[in-house]
């Protein structure tokens, strides 16, 4: 229970505990000494008599003096009108300071009347969670600089690695050759592990009845040579023979020289398998139709005989059509038969071969075809070719009735066949 009264000097409302009743303290506003009003103790109550059922009055003791509570008016009359403070010579008792610590503490007029500030204590669980989140955010923010700089270093490293890798792409100028030129070579059965008796029969039959393949892109002539089967190749009526110096690209040249044996082994294996199949088909063909089996091996036997390892895996792309490489000379130049008037084409890898893709990165060569030169370019035969030089004269060998009808060498799919037409 609290005692509430008004200061008689400044009329401020003062509230103290009931244990301060009758004691002297200081007003929290004007700092004037004053006495807390005394609250009389309640009189004990007597139970009513069962007989009368009425309350028996209790007389006060004879020596009891009535307690007169001070009133605000009486106290105000004793106060200094000028609020000069306590009377001179008044002695402050230490007990008073301890009695009203809040009342006796010095007061700041700016904070007078404000509620006391009570420190707020955080919940332990909440504080622990907040500390954990702050620690987590701090740890994550500490990782941002290393991750940022690490990403930059990795990006620079990747860029440097990619830029330092050899490029198998480039732009070359192709040379359009004289359409009257031809390339000749001789396939010798002794160079391959095939039935020499059957191969000799093929050569004898071709010697008697030469065979030819004529198309809008290529003209092939099969005849008997001094030691084997001789094949002559020249452009068709609607084709240009274009020579491309592919090894001018340094990266292509270096990589090709390092893996020449691998590509050559694959080419010779395919050529050998084609010759074996040709021998079997020629043997099983009826008389009078044996030579017609020769053009069926145009890619697997004929073109594989005219090229080397690199020429075998390359083709020319003109629009949606592709054209195989028909010759590779000793200097590594590639020859392609493309439609007449072709101004540009792209050299790519064949995708259906077991050894392709051969290059470790993209292989794409853009070829711009130059105008034909006045002088004729010399065509160098491939290995196993005869010593006879390329000539511009038409072959005078007769053509048998078994010659194929005109057809097209162009493929419409990037996957060129490895055998047949």
Coordinates of C-alpha atoms in Angstrom, one line a residue:
X1 CA 0.0 0.0 0.0
X2 CA 1.4 3.5 -0.9
X3 CA 0.9 6.8 0.8
X4 CA 0.1 9.6 -1.6
X5 CA 0.1 13.3 -0.6
X6 CA 0.9 16.8 -1.9
X7 CA 4.0 18.7 -1.0
X8 CA 2.8 21.8 1.0
X9 CA 5.5 23.9 -0.6
X10 CA 5.3 23.1 -4.3
X11 CA 2.0 21.2 -4.4
X12 CA 3.7 18.3 -6.2
X13 CA 2.1 14.9 -5.7
X14 CA 4.4 12.6 -3.7
X15 CA 3.9 8.8 -3.4
X16 CA 5.8 6.7 -0.9
X17 CA 5.5 3.4 0.7
X18 CA 3.3 2.9 3.8
X19 CA 6.5 2.1 5.9
X20 CA 7.5 5.8 5.5
X21 CA 4.4 7.0 7.5
X22 CA 5.4 9.7 9.9
X23 CA 9.0 10.0 8.7
X24 CA 10.9 13.0 7.3
X25 CA 12.1 13.2 3.8
X26 CA 12.7 15.6 1.0
X27 CA 10.3 16.6 -1.8
X28 CA 11.5 15.2 -5.2
X29 CA 10.6 18.5 -6.8
X30 CA 11.5 21.4 -4.5
X31 CA 13.9 19.4 -2.3
X32 CA 12.3 20.8 0.8
X33 CA 12.3 18.7 4.0
X34 CA 8.8 17.5 4.9
X35 CA 7.2 14.9 7.0
X36 CA 5.1 12.1 5.5
X37 CA 1.6 12.0 6.9
X38 CA 0.9 9.3 9.4
X39 CA -1.7 6.7 8.6
X40 CA -3.5 5.5 11.7
X41 CA -3.7 1.8 12.3
X42 CA -7.2 0.3 11.9
X43 CA -9.0 -0.5 15.1
X44 CA -9.4 -4.2 15.9
X45 CA -12.9 -5.4 15.2
X46 CA -14.8 -7.4 17.9
X47 CA -17.1 -10.2 16.9
X48 CA -20.7 -9.5 17.6
X49 CA -22.2 -11.1 20.7
X50 CA -24.3 -14.1 19.9
X51 CA -26.8 -13.0 22.4
X52 CA -27.4 -9.4 21.3
X53 CA -26.1 -9.8 17.8
X54 CA -25.1 -6.1 18.0
X55 CA -21.7 -4.5 18.0
X56 CA -20.2 -3.5 21.4
X57 CA -18.6 -0.1 21.3
X58 CA -15.0 0.1 22.5
X59 CA -13.9 3.0 24.6
X60 CA -10.5 4.4 24.0
X61 CA -8.0 4.2 26.8
X62 CA -7.9 7.0 29.2
X63 CA -4.3 8.0 28.5
X64 CA -4.7 7.9 24.7
X65 CA -4.2 11.2 22.9
X66 CA -5.9 11.7 19.5
X67 CA -3.5 11.9 16.5
X68 CA -3.9 15.0 14.5
X69 CA -2.8 14.5 10.9
X70 CA -1.2 17.5 9.4
X71 CA -3.1 19.2 6.7
X72 CA -1.8 20.9 3.6
X73 CA -3.0 24.3 5.0
X74 CA -1.3 23.9 8.3
X75 CA 1.9 22.8 6.7
X76 CA 1.7 25.5 4.1
X77 CA 1.5 28.1 6.8
X78 CA 4.8 27.0 8.2
X79 CA 6.6 27.0 4.9
X80 CA 8.8 29.7 3.5
X81 CA 6.9 31.7 0.9
X82 CA 10.0 32.2 -1.2
X83 CA 10.9 28.4 -1.3
X84 CA 14.2 29.3 0.2
X85 CA 14.7 25.7 1.2
X86 CA 15.1 24.2 4.6
X87 CA 15.5 26.4 7.6
X88 CA 19.0 27.5 8.5
X89 CA 20.9 25.2 10.8
X90 CA 18.8 22.2 9.8
X91 CA 20.8 19.0 10.0
X92 CA 20.2 16.3 7.5
X93 CA 20.1 12.9 8.9
X94 CA 21.8 10.0 7.1
X95 CA 18.7 7.9 7.9
X96 CA 16.7 10.2 5.7
X97 CA 18.9 9.6 2.7
X98 CA 18.5 5.9 3.1
X99 CA 14.8 6.1 3.8
X100 CA 13.9 7.8 0.5
X101 CA 16.6 7.0 -2.0
X102 CA 14.4 7.9 -4.9
X103 CA 13.2 11.1 -3.2
X104 CA 16.6 12.2 -2.0
X105 CA 18.4 11.6 -5.2
X106 CA 19.2 14.8 -7.2
X107 CA 16.7 15.5 -9.9
X108 CA 17.2 16.9 -13.3
X109 CA 14.4 19.2 -14.4
X110 CA 14.6 17.8 -17.9
X111 CA 13.9 14.2 -16.7
X112 CA 11.5 15.1 -13.9
X113 CA 8.3 13.2 -14.1
X114 CA 9.7 10.6 -16.6
X115 CA 9.5 6.9 -15.9
X116 CA 12.7 5.3 -14.7
X117 CA 14.7 3.5 -17.3
X118 CA 14.8 -0.2 -16.7
X119 CA 17.5 -2.2 -18.6
X120 CA 15.9 -4.8 -21.0
X121 CA 17.5 -8.3 -20.9
X122 CA 17.3 -10.3 -24.1
X123 CA 16.0 -13.8 -24.0
X124 CA 18.9 -16.3 -23.9
X125 CA 17.5 -18.4 -26.8
X126 CA 16.8 -15.3 -29.0
X127 CA 20.2 -13.8 -28.2
X128 CA 22.0 -17.1 -29.1
X129 CA 20.1 -17.2 -32.4
X130 CA 20.9 -13.6 -33.2
X131 CA 24.6 -14.1 -32.4
X132 CA 24.6 -17.2 -34.6
X133 CA 23.0 -15.4 -37.5
X134 CA 25.5 -12.5 -37.2
X135 CA 28.4 -14.9 -37.1
X136 CA 27.1 -16.7 -40.1
X137 CA 26.6 -13.4 -42.1
X138 CA 30.1 -12.3 -41.0
X139 CA 31.6 -15.6 -42.2
X140 CA 29.7 -15.4 -45.5
X141 CA 30.7 -11.8 -46.1
X142 CA 34.3 -12.8 -45.5
X143 CA 34.1 -15.3 -48.3
X144 CA 33.0 -12.8 -50.9
X145 CA 36.4 -11.3 -51.7
X146 CA 38.2 -14.7 -52.1
X147 CA 35.4 -16.0 -54.3
X148 CA 35.4 -12.8 -56.4
X149 CA 39.1 -12.8 -57.0
X150 CA 39.2 -16.5 -57.5
X151 CA 36.6 -16.3 -60.2
X152 CA 38.6 -13.5 -61.9
X153 CA 41.7 -15.6 -61.8
X154 CA 39.9 -18.7 -63.1
X155 CA 38.4 -16.7 -65.9
X156 CA 41.7 -15.2 -66.9
X157 CA 43.3 -18.7 -66.7
X158 CA 40.6 -20.2 -69.0
X159 CA 41.0 -17.3 -71.4
X160 CA 44.8 -17.6 -71.5
X161 CA 44.5 -21.4 -72.0
X162 CA 42.0 -21.1 -74.8
X163 CA 44.0 -18.3 -76.5
X164 CA 47.2 -20.3 -76.3
X165 CA 45.6 -23.4 -77.9
X166 CA 46.3 -23.9 -81.6
X167 CA 43.6 -22.9 -84.0
X168 CA 42.5 -25.2 -86.8
X169 CA 40.4 -22.6 -88.5
X170 CA 41.4 -20.1 -91.1
X171 CA 41.0 -18.5 -94.5
X172 CA 42.8 -19.8 -97.5
X173 CA 42.8 -19.1 -101.2
X174 CA 42.0 -22.0 -103.5
X175 CA 43.3 -22.3 -107.0
X176 CA 40.9 -23.3 -109.8
X177 CA 42.8 -25.6 -112.2
X178 CA 42.5 -26.1 -116.0
X179 CA 39.5 -28.4 -116.6
X180 CA 41.5 -30.3 -119.3
X181 CA 44.0 -31.6 -116.7
X182 CA 43.8 -35.1 -115.4
X183 CA 45.4 -37.1 -112.6
X184 CA 46.6 -40.7 -113.1
X185 CA 47.8 -43.4 -110.8
X186 CA 48.4 -47.1 -110.8
X187 CA 47.2 -49.5 -108.1
X188 CA 49.6 -52.4 -107.8
X189 CA 48.3 -55.6 -106.2
X190 CA 51.7 -56.5 -104.8
X191 CA 51.4 -53.6 -102.4
X192 CA 48.4 -55.1 -100.7
X193 CA 47.6 -58.5 -99.1
X194 CA 45.0 -59.5 -101.7
X195 CA 44.6 -62.5 -103.9
X196 CA 47.1 -61.7 -106.7
X197 CA 45.5 -64.2 -109.0
X198 CA 42.2 -62.5 -108.9
X199 CA 43.8 -59.1 -109.1
X200 CA 45.7 -60.2 -112.2
X201 CA 42.4 -61.3 -113.7
X202 CA 40.9 -57.9 -113.1
X203 CA 43.8 -56.2 -114.8
X204 CA 43.6 -58.5 -117.8
X205 CA 39.8 -58.0 -118.1
X206 CA 40.2 -54.2 -118.0
X207 CA 43.0 -54.4 -120.5
X208 CA 40.6 -56.1 -122.9
X209 CA 37.6 -54.0 -122.1
X210 CA 38.4 -50.6 -120.4
X211 CA 35.7 -49.2 -118.2
X212 CA 34.8 -45.6 -117.5
X213 CA 32.6 -43.6 -115.1
X214 CA 31.2 -40.3 -116.3
X215 CA 29.2 -37.9 -114.2
X216 CA 28.6 -34.2 -114.1
X217 CA 31.4 -33.8 -111.5
X218 CA 34.0 -36.5 -112.3
X219 CA 35.2 -38.7 -115.2
X220 CA 37.1 -41.8 -114.2
X221 CA 38.8 -44.2 -116.6
X222 CA 39.9 -47.7 -115.6
X223 CA 42.6 -49.3 -117.7
X224 CA 45.5 -51.8 -117.4
X225 CA 48.9 -50.4 -116.5
X226 CA 52.3 -52.0 -116.8
X227 CA 52.1 -53.6 -113.3
X228 CA 48.5 -53.0 -112.1
X229 CA 45.2 -51.2 -112.4
X230 CA 45.5 -47.7 -113.8
X231 CA 42.9 -45.0 -112.9
X232 CA 42.6 -41.6 -114.5
X233 CA 40.6 -38.8 -112.9
X234 CA 39.5 -35.5 -114.5
X235 CA 36.8 -32.9 -113.8
X236 CA 33.3 -33.5 -115.2
X237 CA 31.4 -31.2 -117.5
X238 CA 29.9 -29.2 -114.5
X239 CA 32.8 -29.3 -112.1
X240 CA 35.9 -27.2 -111.2
X241 CA 39.0 -28.8 -109.8
X242 CA 40.2 -26.6 -107.0
X243 CA 43.6 -27.0 -105.2
X244 CA 43.8 -25.8 -101.6
X245 CA 47.1 -25.4 -99.8
X246 CA 45.7 -26.7 -96.5
X247 CA 49.1 -27.0 -94.8
X248 CA 49.6 -23.2 -95.0
X249 CA 47.7 -23.3 -91.7
X250 CA 50.6 -23.9 -89.3
X251 CA 48.6 -25.6 -86.6
X252 CA 47.0 -28.0 -89.2
X253 CA 50.4 -28.8 -90.7
X254 CA 52.0 -29.5 -87.3
X255 CA 49.2 -31.7 -86.0
X256 CA 49.0 -33.6 -89.2
X257 CA 52.7 -34.4 -89.3
X258 CA 52.5 -35.6 -85.7
X259 CA 49.6 -38.0 -86.5
X260 CA 50.4 -38.8 -90.1
X261 CA 51.0 -42.5 -89.5
X262 CA 47.7 -42.9 -87.7
X263 CA 45.7 -41.5 -90.5
X264 CA 47.7 -43.3 -93.2
X265 CA 47.2 -46.7 -91.4
X266 CA 43.4 -46.1 -91.3
X267 CA 43.4 -45.1 -95.0
X268 CA 45.4 -48.2 -96.1
X269 CA 43.3 -50.5 -94.1
X270 CA 40.1 -49.2 -95.7
X271 CA 41.7 -49.4 -99.2
X272 CA 42.8 -52.9 -98.6
X273 CA 39.3 -54.0 -97.4
X274 CA 37.8 -52.3 -100.5
X275 CA 40.2 -54.2 -102.9
X276 CA 39.3 -57.5 -101.2
X277 CA 35.6 -56.7 -101.6
X278 CA 36.1 -55.6 -105.2
X279 CA 37.9 -58.9 -106.0
X280 CA 35.1 -60.9 -104.5
X281 CA 32.4 -59.0 -106.3
X282 CA 34.3 -59.1 -109.6
X283 CA 34.7 -62.9 -109.3
X284 CA 31.0 -63.4 -108.5
X285 CA 29.7 -61.1 -111.3
X286 CA 28.5 -62.8 -114.5
X287 CA 30.6 -62.7 -117.6
X288 CA 30.2 -59.4 -119.5
X289 CA 29.3 -57.5 -116.3
X290 CA 32.4 -57.9 -114.3
X291 CA 33.8 -54.4 -115.1
X292 CA 30.6 -52.8 -113.9
X293 CA 31.6 -53.6 -110.3
X294 CA 34.6 -51.2 -110.5
X295 CA 32.6 -47.9 -110.2
X296 CA 30.9 -49.2 -107.1
X297 CA 34.1 -48.7 -105.2
X298 CA 34.7 -45.1 -106.2
X299 CA 35.1 -43.8 -102.7
X300 CA 36.6 -46.8 -100.9
X301 CA 39.1 -47.7 -103.6
X302 CA 39.4 -44.9 -106.2
X303 CA 39.5 -41.8 -104.0
X304 CA 41.4 -43.6 -101.2
X305 CA 44.1 -44.3 -103.8
X306 CA 44.3 -40.7 -104.8
X307 CA 44.5 -39.2 -101.3
X308 CA 46.5 -39.6 -98.1
X309 CA 45.5 -39.5 -94.5
X310 CA 44.3 -35.9 -94.3
X311 CA 42.5 -35.9 -97.7
X312 CA 40.5 -39.0 -96.6
X313 CA 38.9 -37.3 -93.6
X314 CA 38.1 -34.0 -95.3
X315 CA 35.3 -32.9 -97.6
X316 CA 34.2 -29.6 -99.2
X317 CA 30.8 -28.1 -98.1
X318 CA 29.0 -25.9 -100.7
X319 CA 25.6 -25.0 -99.5
X320 CA 23.8 -28.1 -98.4
X321 CA 25.9 -30.4 -100.6
X322 CA 29.3 -32.0 -99.7
X323 CA 32.0 -33.2 -102.0
X324 CA 34.9 -35.6 -101.1
X325 CA 38.5 -34.8 -101.5
X326 CA 39.7 -36.5 -104.7
X327 CA 43.4 -36.0 -104.5
X328 CA 46.3 -35.1 -102.1
X329 CA 49.7 -34.4 -103.5
X330 CA 53.1 -35.0 -102.0
X331 CA 53.1 -31.4 -100.6
X332 CA 49.9 -31.9 -98.7
X333 CA 47.7 -29.8 -101.0
X334 CA 44.1 -31.0 -101.2
X335 CA 42.0 -31.2 -104.4
X336 CA 38.2 -30.9 -104.5
X337 CA 35.7 -31.2 -107.4
X338 CA 33.1 -28.5 -106.8
X339 CA 30.3 -27.1 -109.0
X340 CA 31.4 -24.8 -111.8
X341 CA 31.6 -21.2 -110.7
X342 CA 31.9 -21.9 -107.0
X343 CA 33.5 -18.9 -105.4
X344 CA 33.9 -20.2 -101.9
X345 CA 33.4 -23.3 -99.8
X346 CA 34.3 -24.7 -96.4
X347 CA 36.5 -27.7 -95.6
X348 CA 35.3 -29.9 -92.7
X349 CA 35.9 -33.3 -91.2
X350 CA 33.9 -36.4 -92.1
X351 CA 32.0 -37.4 -89.0
X352 CA 31.2 -41.0 -89.7
X353 CA 34.8 -42.3 -89.6
X354 CA 36.1 -44.1 -86.5
X355 CA 39.1 -41.8 -86.3
X356 CA 37.1 -38.6 -86.5
X357 CA 36.9 -36.0 -85.1
X358 CA 40.7 -36.1 -85.7
X359 CA 41.5 -32.5 -84.6
X360 CA 41.3 -31.7 -80.8
X361 CA 39.2 -28.6 -81.5
X362 CA 37.0 -27.2 -84.3
X363 CA 38.4 -27.7 -87.8
X364 CA 36.9 -25.3 -90.3
X365 CA 38.7 -23.8 -93.3
X366 CA 37.1 -21.1 -95.4
X367 CA 38.3 -21.3 -99.0
X368 CA 37.9 -18.5 -101.5
X369 CA 38.4 -19.7 -105.0
X370 CA 40.7 -17.5 -107.1
X371 CA 40.5 -17.0 -110.9
X372 CA 42.2 -19.7 -112.9
X373 CA 45.8 -19.0 -113.8
X374 CA 47.0 -18.9 -117.4
X375 CA 49.6 -21.6 -116.9
X376 CA 48.5 -25.1 -116.1
X377 CA 49.2 -26.3 -112.6
X378 CA 51.2 -29.5 -112.3
X379 CA 49.3 -32.4 -110.6
X380 CA 51.6 -34.6 -108.5
X381 CA 50.5 -38.2 -108.3
X382 CA 50.1 -39.9 -104.9
X383 CA 52.2 -42.8 -103.7
X384 CA 52.0 -46.0 -105.8
X385 CA 51.3 -43.8 -108.8
X386 CA 53.0 -44.3 -112.1
X387 CA 55.9 -42.2 -113.3
X388 CA 53.6 -40.8 -116.1
X389 CA 53.1 -37.1 -115.6
X390 CA 49.7 -35.4 -115.6
X391 CA 48.5 -34.5 -119.1
X392 CA 45.9 -32.2 -120.5
X393 CA 45.1 -34.4 -123.4
X394 CA 41.9 -36.5 -123.6
X395 CA 42.4 -40.2 -122.9
X396 CA 42.0 -42.1 -126.1
X397 CA 41.3 -45.4 -124.4
X398 CA 38.0 -46.9 -125.7
X399 CA 35.0 -47.1 -123.4
X400 CA 33.2 -50.4 -123.0
X401 CA 29.5 -51.0 -123.0
X402 CA 29.7 -51.6 -119.3
X403 CA 30.4 -47.9 -118.6
X404 CA 28.1 -46.3 -116.0
X405 CA 25.5 -43.7 -116.9
X406 CA 26.2 -40.1 -115.8
X407 CA 25.6 -39.6 -112.1
X408 CA 26.5 -37.1 -109.4
X409 CA 29.3 -37.2 -106.9
X410 CA 27.7 -34.8 -104.5
X411 CA 26.3 -36.0 -101.2
X412 CA 23.4 -34.2 -99.5
X413 CA 24.3 -35.5 -96.0
X414 CA 27.4 -34.6 -94.0
X415 CA 28.0 -38.4 -93.4
X416 CA 29.7 -39.6 -96.6
X417 CA 29.7 -43.3 -97.3
X418 CA 33.0 -45.1 -96.9
X419 CA 32.2 -47.6 -99.6
X420 CA 30.2 -47.7 -102.8
X421 CA 28.9 -44.6 -104.4

